[in-house]
Tab-separated table of C-alpha atoms in Angstrom:
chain	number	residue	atom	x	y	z
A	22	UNK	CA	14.551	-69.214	5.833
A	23	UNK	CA	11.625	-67.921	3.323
A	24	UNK	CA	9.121	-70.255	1.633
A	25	UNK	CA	8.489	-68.097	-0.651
A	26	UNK	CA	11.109	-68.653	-3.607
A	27	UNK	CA	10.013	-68.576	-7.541
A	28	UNK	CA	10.516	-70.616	-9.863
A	29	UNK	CA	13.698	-68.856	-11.277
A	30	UNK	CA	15.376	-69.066	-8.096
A	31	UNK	CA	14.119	-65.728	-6.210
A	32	UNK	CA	13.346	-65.381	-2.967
A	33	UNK	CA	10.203	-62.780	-2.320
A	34	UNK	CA	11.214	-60.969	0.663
A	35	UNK	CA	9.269	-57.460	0.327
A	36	UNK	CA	5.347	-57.443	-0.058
A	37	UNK	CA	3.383	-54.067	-1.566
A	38	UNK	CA	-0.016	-54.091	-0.728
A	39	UNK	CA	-2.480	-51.890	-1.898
A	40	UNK	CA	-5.305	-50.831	1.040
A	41	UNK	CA	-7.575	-48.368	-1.770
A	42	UNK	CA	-7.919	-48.048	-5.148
A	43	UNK	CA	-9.039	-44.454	-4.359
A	44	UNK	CA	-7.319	-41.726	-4.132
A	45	UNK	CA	-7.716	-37.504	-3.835
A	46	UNK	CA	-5.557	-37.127	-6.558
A	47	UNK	CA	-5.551	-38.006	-10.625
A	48	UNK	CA	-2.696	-38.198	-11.714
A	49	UNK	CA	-2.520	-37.836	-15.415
A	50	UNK	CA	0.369	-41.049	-15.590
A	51	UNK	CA	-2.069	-42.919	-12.742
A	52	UNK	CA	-5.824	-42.543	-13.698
A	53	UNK	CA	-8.028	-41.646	-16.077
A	54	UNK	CA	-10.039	-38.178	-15.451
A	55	UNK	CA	-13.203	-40.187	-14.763
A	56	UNK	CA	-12.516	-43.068	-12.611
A	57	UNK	CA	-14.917	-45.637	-11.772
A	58	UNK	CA	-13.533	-47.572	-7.829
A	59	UNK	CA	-14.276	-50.822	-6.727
A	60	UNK	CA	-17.569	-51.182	-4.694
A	61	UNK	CA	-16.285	-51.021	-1.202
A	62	UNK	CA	-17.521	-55.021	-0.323
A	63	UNK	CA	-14.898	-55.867	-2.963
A	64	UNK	CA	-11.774	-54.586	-0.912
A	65	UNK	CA	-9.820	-56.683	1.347
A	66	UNK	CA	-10.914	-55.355	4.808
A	67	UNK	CA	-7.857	-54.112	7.513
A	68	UNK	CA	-8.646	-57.508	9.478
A	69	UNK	CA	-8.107	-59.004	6.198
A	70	UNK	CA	-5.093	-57.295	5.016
A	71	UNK	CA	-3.516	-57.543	8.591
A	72	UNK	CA	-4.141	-61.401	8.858
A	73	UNK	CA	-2.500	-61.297	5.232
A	74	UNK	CA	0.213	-59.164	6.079
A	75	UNK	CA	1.012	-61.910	9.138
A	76	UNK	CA	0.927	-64.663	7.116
A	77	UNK	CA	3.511	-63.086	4.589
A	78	UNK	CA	5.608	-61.984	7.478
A	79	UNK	CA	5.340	-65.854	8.548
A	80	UNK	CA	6.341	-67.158	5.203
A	81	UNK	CA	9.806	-64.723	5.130
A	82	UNK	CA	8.490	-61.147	4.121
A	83	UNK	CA	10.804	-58.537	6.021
A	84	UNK	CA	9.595	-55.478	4.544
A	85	UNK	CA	5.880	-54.638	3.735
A	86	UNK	CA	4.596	-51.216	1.779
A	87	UNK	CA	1.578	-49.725	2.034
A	88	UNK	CA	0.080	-48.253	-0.850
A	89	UNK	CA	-3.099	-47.117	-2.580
A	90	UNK	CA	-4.317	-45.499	-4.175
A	91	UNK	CA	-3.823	-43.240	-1.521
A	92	UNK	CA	-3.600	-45.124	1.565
A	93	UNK	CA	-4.079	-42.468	3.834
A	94	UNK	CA	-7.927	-41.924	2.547
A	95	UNK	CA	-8.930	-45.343	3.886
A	96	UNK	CA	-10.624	-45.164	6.792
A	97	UNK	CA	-8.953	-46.862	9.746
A	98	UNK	CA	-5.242	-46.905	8.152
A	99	UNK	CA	-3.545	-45.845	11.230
A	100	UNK	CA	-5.146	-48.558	13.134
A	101	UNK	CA	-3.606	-51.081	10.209
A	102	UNK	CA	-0.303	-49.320	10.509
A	103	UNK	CA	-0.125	-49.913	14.845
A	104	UNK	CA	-1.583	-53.883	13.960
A	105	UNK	CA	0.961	-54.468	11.784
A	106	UNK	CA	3.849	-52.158	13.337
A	107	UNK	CA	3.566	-55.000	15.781
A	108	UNK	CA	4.429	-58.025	13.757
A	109	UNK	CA	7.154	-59.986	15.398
A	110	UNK	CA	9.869	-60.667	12.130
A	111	UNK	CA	8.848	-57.675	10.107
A	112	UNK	CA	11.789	-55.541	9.675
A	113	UNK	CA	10.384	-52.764	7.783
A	114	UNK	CA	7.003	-50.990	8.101
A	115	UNK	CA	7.052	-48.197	4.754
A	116	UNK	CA	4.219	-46.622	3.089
A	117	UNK	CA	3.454	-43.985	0.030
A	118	UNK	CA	1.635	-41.507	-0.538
A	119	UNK	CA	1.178	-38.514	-2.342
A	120	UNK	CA	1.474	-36.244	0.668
A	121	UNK	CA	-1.550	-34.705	1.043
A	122	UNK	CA	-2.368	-36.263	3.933
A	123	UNK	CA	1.216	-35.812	6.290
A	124	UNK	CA	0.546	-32.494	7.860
A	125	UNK	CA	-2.657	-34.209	9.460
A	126	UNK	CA	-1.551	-38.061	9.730
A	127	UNK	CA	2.296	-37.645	9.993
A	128	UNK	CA	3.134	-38.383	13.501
A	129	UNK	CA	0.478	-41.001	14.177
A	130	UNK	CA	1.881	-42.808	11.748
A	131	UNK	CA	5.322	-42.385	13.103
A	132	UNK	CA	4.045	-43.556	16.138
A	133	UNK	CA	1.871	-46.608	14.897
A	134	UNK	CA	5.367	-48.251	14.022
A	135	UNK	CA	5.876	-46.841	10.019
A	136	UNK	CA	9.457	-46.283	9.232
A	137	UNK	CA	9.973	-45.420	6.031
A	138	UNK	CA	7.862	-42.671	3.847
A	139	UNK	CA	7.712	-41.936	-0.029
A	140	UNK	CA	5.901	-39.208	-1.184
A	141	UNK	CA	5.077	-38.460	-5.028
A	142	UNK	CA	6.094	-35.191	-5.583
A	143	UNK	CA	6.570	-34.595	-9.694
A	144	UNK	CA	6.939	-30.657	-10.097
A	145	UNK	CA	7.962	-27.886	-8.040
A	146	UNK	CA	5.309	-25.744	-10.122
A	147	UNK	CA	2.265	-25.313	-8.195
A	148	UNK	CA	0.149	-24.585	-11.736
A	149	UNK	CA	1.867	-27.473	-12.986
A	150	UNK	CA	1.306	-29.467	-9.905
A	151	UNK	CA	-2.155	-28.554	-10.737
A	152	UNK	CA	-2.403	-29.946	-13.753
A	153	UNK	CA	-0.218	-33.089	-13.772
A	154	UNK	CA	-1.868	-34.454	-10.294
A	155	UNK	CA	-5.531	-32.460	-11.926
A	156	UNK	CA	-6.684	-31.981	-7.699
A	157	UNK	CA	-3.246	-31.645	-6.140
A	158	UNK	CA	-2.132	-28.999	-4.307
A	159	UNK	CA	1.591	-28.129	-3.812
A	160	UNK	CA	1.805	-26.268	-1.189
A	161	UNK	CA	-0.246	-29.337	1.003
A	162	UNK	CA	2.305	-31.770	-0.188
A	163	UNK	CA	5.264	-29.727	0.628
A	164	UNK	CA	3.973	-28.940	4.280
A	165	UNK	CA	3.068	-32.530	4.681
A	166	UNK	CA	6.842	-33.764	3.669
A	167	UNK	CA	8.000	-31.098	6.484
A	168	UNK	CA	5.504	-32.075	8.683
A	169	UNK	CA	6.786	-35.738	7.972
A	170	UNK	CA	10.592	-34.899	8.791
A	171	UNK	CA	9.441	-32.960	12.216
A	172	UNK	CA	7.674	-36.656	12.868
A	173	UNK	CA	11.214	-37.985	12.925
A	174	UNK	CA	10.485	-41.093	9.998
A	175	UNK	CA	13.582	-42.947	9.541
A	176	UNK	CA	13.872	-42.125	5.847
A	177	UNK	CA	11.985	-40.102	3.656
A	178	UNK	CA	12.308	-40.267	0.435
A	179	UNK	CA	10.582	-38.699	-2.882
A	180	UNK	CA	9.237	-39.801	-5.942
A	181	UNK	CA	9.529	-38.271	-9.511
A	182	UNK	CA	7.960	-39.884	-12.636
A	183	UNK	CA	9.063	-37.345	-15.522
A	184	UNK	CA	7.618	-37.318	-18.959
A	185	UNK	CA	9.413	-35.468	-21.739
A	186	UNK	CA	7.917	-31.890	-22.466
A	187	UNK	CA	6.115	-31.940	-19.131
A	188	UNK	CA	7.959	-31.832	-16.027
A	189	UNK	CA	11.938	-33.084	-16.921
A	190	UNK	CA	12.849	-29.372	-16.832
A	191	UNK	CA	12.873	-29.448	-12.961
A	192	UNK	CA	15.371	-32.073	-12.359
A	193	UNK	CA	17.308	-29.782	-10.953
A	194	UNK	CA	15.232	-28.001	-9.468
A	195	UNK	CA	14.031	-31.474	-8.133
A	196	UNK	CA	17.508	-32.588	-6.944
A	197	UNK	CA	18.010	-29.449	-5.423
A	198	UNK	CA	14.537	-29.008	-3.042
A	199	UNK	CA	15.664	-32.634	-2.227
A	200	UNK	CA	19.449	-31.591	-0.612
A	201	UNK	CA	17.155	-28.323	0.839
A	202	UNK	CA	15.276	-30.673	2.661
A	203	UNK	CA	17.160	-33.350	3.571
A	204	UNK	CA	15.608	-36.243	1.907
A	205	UNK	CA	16.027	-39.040	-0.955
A	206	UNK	CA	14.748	-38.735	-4.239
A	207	UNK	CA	14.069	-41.189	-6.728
A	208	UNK	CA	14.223	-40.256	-10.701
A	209	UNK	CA	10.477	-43.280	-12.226
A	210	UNK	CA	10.237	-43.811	-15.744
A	211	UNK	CA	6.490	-44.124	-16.360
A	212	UNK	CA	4.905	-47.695	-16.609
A	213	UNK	CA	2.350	-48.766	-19.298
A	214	UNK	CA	-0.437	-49.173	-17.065
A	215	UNK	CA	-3.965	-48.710	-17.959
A	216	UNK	CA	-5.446	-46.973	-21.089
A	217	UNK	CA	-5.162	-42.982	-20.762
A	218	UNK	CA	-5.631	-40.238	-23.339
A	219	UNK	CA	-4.473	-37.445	-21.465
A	220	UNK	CA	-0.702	-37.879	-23.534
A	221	UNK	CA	1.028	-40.199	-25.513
A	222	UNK	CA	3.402	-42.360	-23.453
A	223	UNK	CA	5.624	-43.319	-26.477
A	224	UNK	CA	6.093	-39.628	-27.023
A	225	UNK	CA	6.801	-38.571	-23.553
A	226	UNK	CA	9.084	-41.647	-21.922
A	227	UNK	CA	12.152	-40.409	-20.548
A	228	UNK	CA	15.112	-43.080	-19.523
A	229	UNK	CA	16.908	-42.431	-16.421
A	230	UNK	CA	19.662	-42.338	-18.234
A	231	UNK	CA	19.042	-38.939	-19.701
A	232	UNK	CA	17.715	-38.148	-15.928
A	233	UNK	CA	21.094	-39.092	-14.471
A	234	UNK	CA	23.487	-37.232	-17.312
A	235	UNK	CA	21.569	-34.279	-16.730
A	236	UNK	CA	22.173	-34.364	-12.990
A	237	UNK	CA	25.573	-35.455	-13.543
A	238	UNK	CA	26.818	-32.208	-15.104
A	239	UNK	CA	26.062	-30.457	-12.485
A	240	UNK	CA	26.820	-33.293	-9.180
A	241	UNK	CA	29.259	-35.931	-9.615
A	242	UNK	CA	27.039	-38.992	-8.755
A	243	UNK	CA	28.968	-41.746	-6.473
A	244	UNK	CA	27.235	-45.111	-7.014
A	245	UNK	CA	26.288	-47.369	-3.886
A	246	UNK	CA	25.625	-50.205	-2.660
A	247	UNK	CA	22.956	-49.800	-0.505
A	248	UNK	CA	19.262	-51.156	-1.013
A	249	UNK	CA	15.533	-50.547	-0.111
A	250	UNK	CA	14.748	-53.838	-1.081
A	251	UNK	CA	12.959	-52.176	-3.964
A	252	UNK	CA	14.175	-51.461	-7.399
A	253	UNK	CA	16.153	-47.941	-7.089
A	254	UNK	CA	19.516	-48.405	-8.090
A	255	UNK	CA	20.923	-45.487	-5.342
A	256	UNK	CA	24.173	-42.713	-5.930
A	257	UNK	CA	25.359	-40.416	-3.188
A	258	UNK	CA	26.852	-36.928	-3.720
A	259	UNK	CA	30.149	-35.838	-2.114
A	260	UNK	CA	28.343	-32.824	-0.607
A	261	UNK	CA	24.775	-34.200	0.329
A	262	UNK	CA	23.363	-37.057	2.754
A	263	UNK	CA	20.581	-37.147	0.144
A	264	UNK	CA	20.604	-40.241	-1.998
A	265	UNK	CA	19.243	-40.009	-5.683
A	266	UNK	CA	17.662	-42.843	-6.775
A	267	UNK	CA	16.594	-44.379	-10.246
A	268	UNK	CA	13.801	-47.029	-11.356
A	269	UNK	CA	14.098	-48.187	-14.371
A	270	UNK	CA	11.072	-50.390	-15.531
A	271	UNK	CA	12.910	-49.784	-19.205
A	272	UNK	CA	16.064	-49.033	-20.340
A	273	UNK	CA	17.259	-51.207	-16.863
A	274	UNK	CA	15.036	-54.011	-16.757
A	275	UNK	CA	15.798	-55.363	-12.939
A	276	UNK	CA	13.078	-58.213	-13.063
A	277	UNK	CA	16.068	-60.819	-12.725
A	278	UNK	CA	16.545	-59.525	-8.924
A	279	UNK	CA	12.765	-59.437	-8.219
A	280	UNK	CA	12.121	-59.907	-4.686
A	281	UNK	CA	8.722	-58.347	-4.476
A	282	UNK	CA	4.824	-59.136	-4.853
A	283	UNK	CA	1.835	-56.934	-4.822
A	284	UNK	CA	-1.397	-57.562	-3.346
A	285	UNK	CA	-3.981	-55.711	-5.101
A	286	UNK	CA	-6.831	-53.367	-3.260
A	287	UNK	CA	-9.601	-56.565	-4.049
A	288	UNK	CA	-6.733	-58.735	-2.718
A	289	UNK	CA	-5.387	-60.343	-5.624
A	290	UNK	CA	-1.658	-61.726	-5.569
A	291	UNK	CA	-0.077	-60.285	-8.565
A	292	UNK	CA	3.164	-61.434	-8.997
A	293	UNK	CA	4.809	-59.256	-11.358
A	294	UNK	CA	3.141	-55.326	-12.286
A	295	UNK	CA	3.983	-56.338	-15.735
A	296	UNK	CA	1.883	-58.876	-16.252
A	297	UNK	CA	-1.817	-60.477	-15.161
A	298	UNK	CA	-0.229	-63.310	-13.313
A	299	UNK	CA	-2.393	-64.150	-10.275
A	300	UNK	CA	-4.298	-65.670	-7.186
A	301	UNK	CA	-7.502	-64.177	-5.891
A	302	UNK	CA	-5.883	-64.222	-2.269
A	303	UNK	CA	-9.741	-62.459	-1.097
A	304	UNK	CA	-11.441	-65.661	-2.246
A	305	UNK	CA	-9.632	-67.744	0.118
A	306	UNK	CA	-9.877	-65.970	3.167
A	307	UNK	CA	-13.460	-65.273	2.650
A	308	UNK	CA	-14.228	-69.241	1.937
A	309	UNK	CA	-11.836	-70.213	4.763
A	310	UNK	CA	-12.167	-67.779	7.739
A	311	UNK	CA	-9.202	-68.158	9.845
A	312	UNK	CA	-7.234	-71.062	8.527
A	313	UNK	CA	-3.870	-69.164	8.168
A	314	UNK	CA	-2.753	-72.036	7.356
A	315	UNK	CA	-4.576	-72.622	4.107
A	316	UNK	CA	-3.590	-69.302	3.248
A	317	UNK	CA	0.144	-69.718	3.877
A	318	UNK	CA	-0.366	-72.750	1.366
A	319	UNK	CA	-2.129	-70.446	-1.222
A	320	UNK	CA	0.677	-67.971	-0.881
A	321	UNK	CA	3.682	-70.162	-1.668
A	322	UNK	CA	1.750	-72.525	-4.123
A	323	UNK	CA	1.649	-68.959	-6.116
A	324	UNK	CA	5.346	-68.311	-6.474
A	325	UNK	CA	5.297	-71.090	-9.371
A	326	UNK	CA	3.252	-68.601	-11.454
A	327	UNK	CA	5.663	-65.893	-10.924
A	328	UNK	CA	7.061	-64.623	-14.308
A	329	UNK	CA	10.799	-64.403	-14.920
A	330	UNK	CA	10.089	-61.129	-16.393
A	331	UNK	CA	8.314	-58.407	-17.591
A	332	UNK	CA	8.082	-56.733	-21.103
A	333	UNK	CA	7.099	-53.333	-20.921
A	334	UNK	CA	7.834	-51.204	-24.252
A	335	UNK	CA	8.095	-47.267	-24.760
A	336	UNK	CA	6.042	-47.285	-27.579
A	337	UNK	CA	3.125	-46.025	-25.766
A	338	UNK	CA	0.731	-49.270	-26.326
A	339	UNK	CA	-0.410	-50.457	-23.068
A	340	UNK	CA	0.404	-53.905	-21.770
A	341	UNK	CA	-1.465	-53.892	-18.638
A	342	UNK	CA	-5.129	-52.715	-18.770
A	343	UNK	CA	-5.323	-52.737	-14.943
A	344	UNK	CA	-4.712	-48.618	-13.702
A	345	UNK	CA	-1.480	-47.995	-11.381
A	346	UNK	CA	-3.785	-47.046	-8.493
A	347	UNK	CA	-5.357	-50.597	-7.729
A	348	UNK	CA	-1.989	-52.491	-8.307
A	349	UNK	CA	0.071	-52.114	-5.045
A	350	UNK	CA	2.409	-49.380	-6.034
């Protein structure tokens, strides 16, 4: 049974942990143009985050995530991935990225023990690629997502944050390269996070809701059951293996079946990606080298600080100052 169980009742069972705040993309709804990253001394190290990752996996976490960032530019990720592909209770090994890395990294990772993949992909434009991601380019991503399905992952799945007057003309288009290639998609309303001036966030928010009616004019949508143990709330169509997901930070606030924590890049223990809730998990393993046990304590003493909830708005004033990339996904 888990020791780790809130205060409201909720048993943390999935663990996103964030191995970079850098990343070779900048993402208009992630960064700002000009980023300034943590000094490298400041990140948890891989022994760290492994010996973190074991501890969680002690206290009841069955599925971890590996995020960034982009994880895959942190040196020595595949050797995290086999370390912790090896962790005797973990039932689910999962990771995302924005892709650009797959063609190169995709079956090592398979191999290391990673199961599950998402990859960001937001337009089917390359021009637009271009200039929501500002340094991505498309045609990298989409050979990385083939190279990822060659590598045999056992579910692949896509992400899609759409902001009005920008992108949410390719849902379709979207839903369709999805059923071409076989894979999940999941429809992300954009989150508050960190102060950007590249748009207006109260002027571009898009529910799901207007994601799914769109989509359901054209497929008839068949809701599920089944679960990630993150937040997508999943629909099949008749015709298609490929699921079609939807997060919904906003108009479907799902904080009251939160089973998650994040573990920031510098190692902090946020407990909710709406609010500033947490434990400087780094400071304890540096202080106490080795004593998992101390560590375990640290861990669960934490769940009393977890919030019942969080309050995002679509009014475009930012609630959390911190930027998506350091956060854990």
């Amino acid at each position: 049974m888990s020791a780790l169980v809130d205060g409201f009742g909720r048993t943390v069972r999935y663990l996103r942990i964030s191995v970079t705040d850098r990343c070779d993309f900048r993402c208009v709804y992630c960064m700002a143009e000009e980023m300034t990253f943590l000094p490298r001394a400041q990140l948890l190290t891989l022994e760290e985050i492994a010996a973190l990752s074991q501890a969680f996996v002690e206290l009841g976490v069955e599925k971890i995530r590996l995020t960034g960032g982009e994880p895959l530019v942190r040196q020595g990720v595949l050797t995290l991935v086999q370390k912790l592909g090896e962790l005797e209770g973990l039932r689910e090994l999962a990771m995302t990225t924005n892709g650009s890395g797959l063609v190169k990294h995709a079956d090592a990772l398979r191999q290391g023990g990673l199961h599950r993949l998402n990859i960001s992909l937001d337009s089917l434009k390359p021009e637009r690629f271009k200039a929501l991601t500002r340094t991505g380019d498309l045609g990298q991503v989409i050979a990385g997502i083939r190279a990822a399905r060659r590598a045999g992952f056992q579910s692949i799945k896509l992400n899609a944050v759409l902001l009005k007057g920008r992108n949410d003309d390719e849902i379709l288009d979207l839903v369709n390269f999805a059923r071409n290639e076989h894979v999940d998609i999941s429809f992300i309303e954009e989150m508050p996070l960190g102060a950007i001036s590249e748009h207006n966030r109260g002027e571009t928010f898009l529910s799901t809701d207007a994601v799914r009616e769109t989509i359901e004019n054209h497929y008839q949508l068949l809701p599920t059951t089944e679960s990630t143990l993150g937040p997508s709330r999943y629909y099949r169509m008749a015709d298609s293996q490929s699921r079609i997901g939807f997060i919904s930070p906003h108009s479907h606030n799902f904080c009251a079946a939160c089973n998650r924590v994040r573990v920031t890049a510098e190692g902090r223990l946020l407990l909710c990606l709406g609010n500033e809730h947490s434990v400087d998990l780094r400071a304890v393993m540096r202080r106490y080298p080795g004593d998992s046990l101390r560590l375990k304590s640290s861990i669960v003493a934490a769940m009393k600080k977890k919030p019942e909830r969080h309050h995002f708005t679509t009014d475009g004033e930012v609630q959390i100052v911190r930027f998506m990339n350091a956060t854990g996904g």
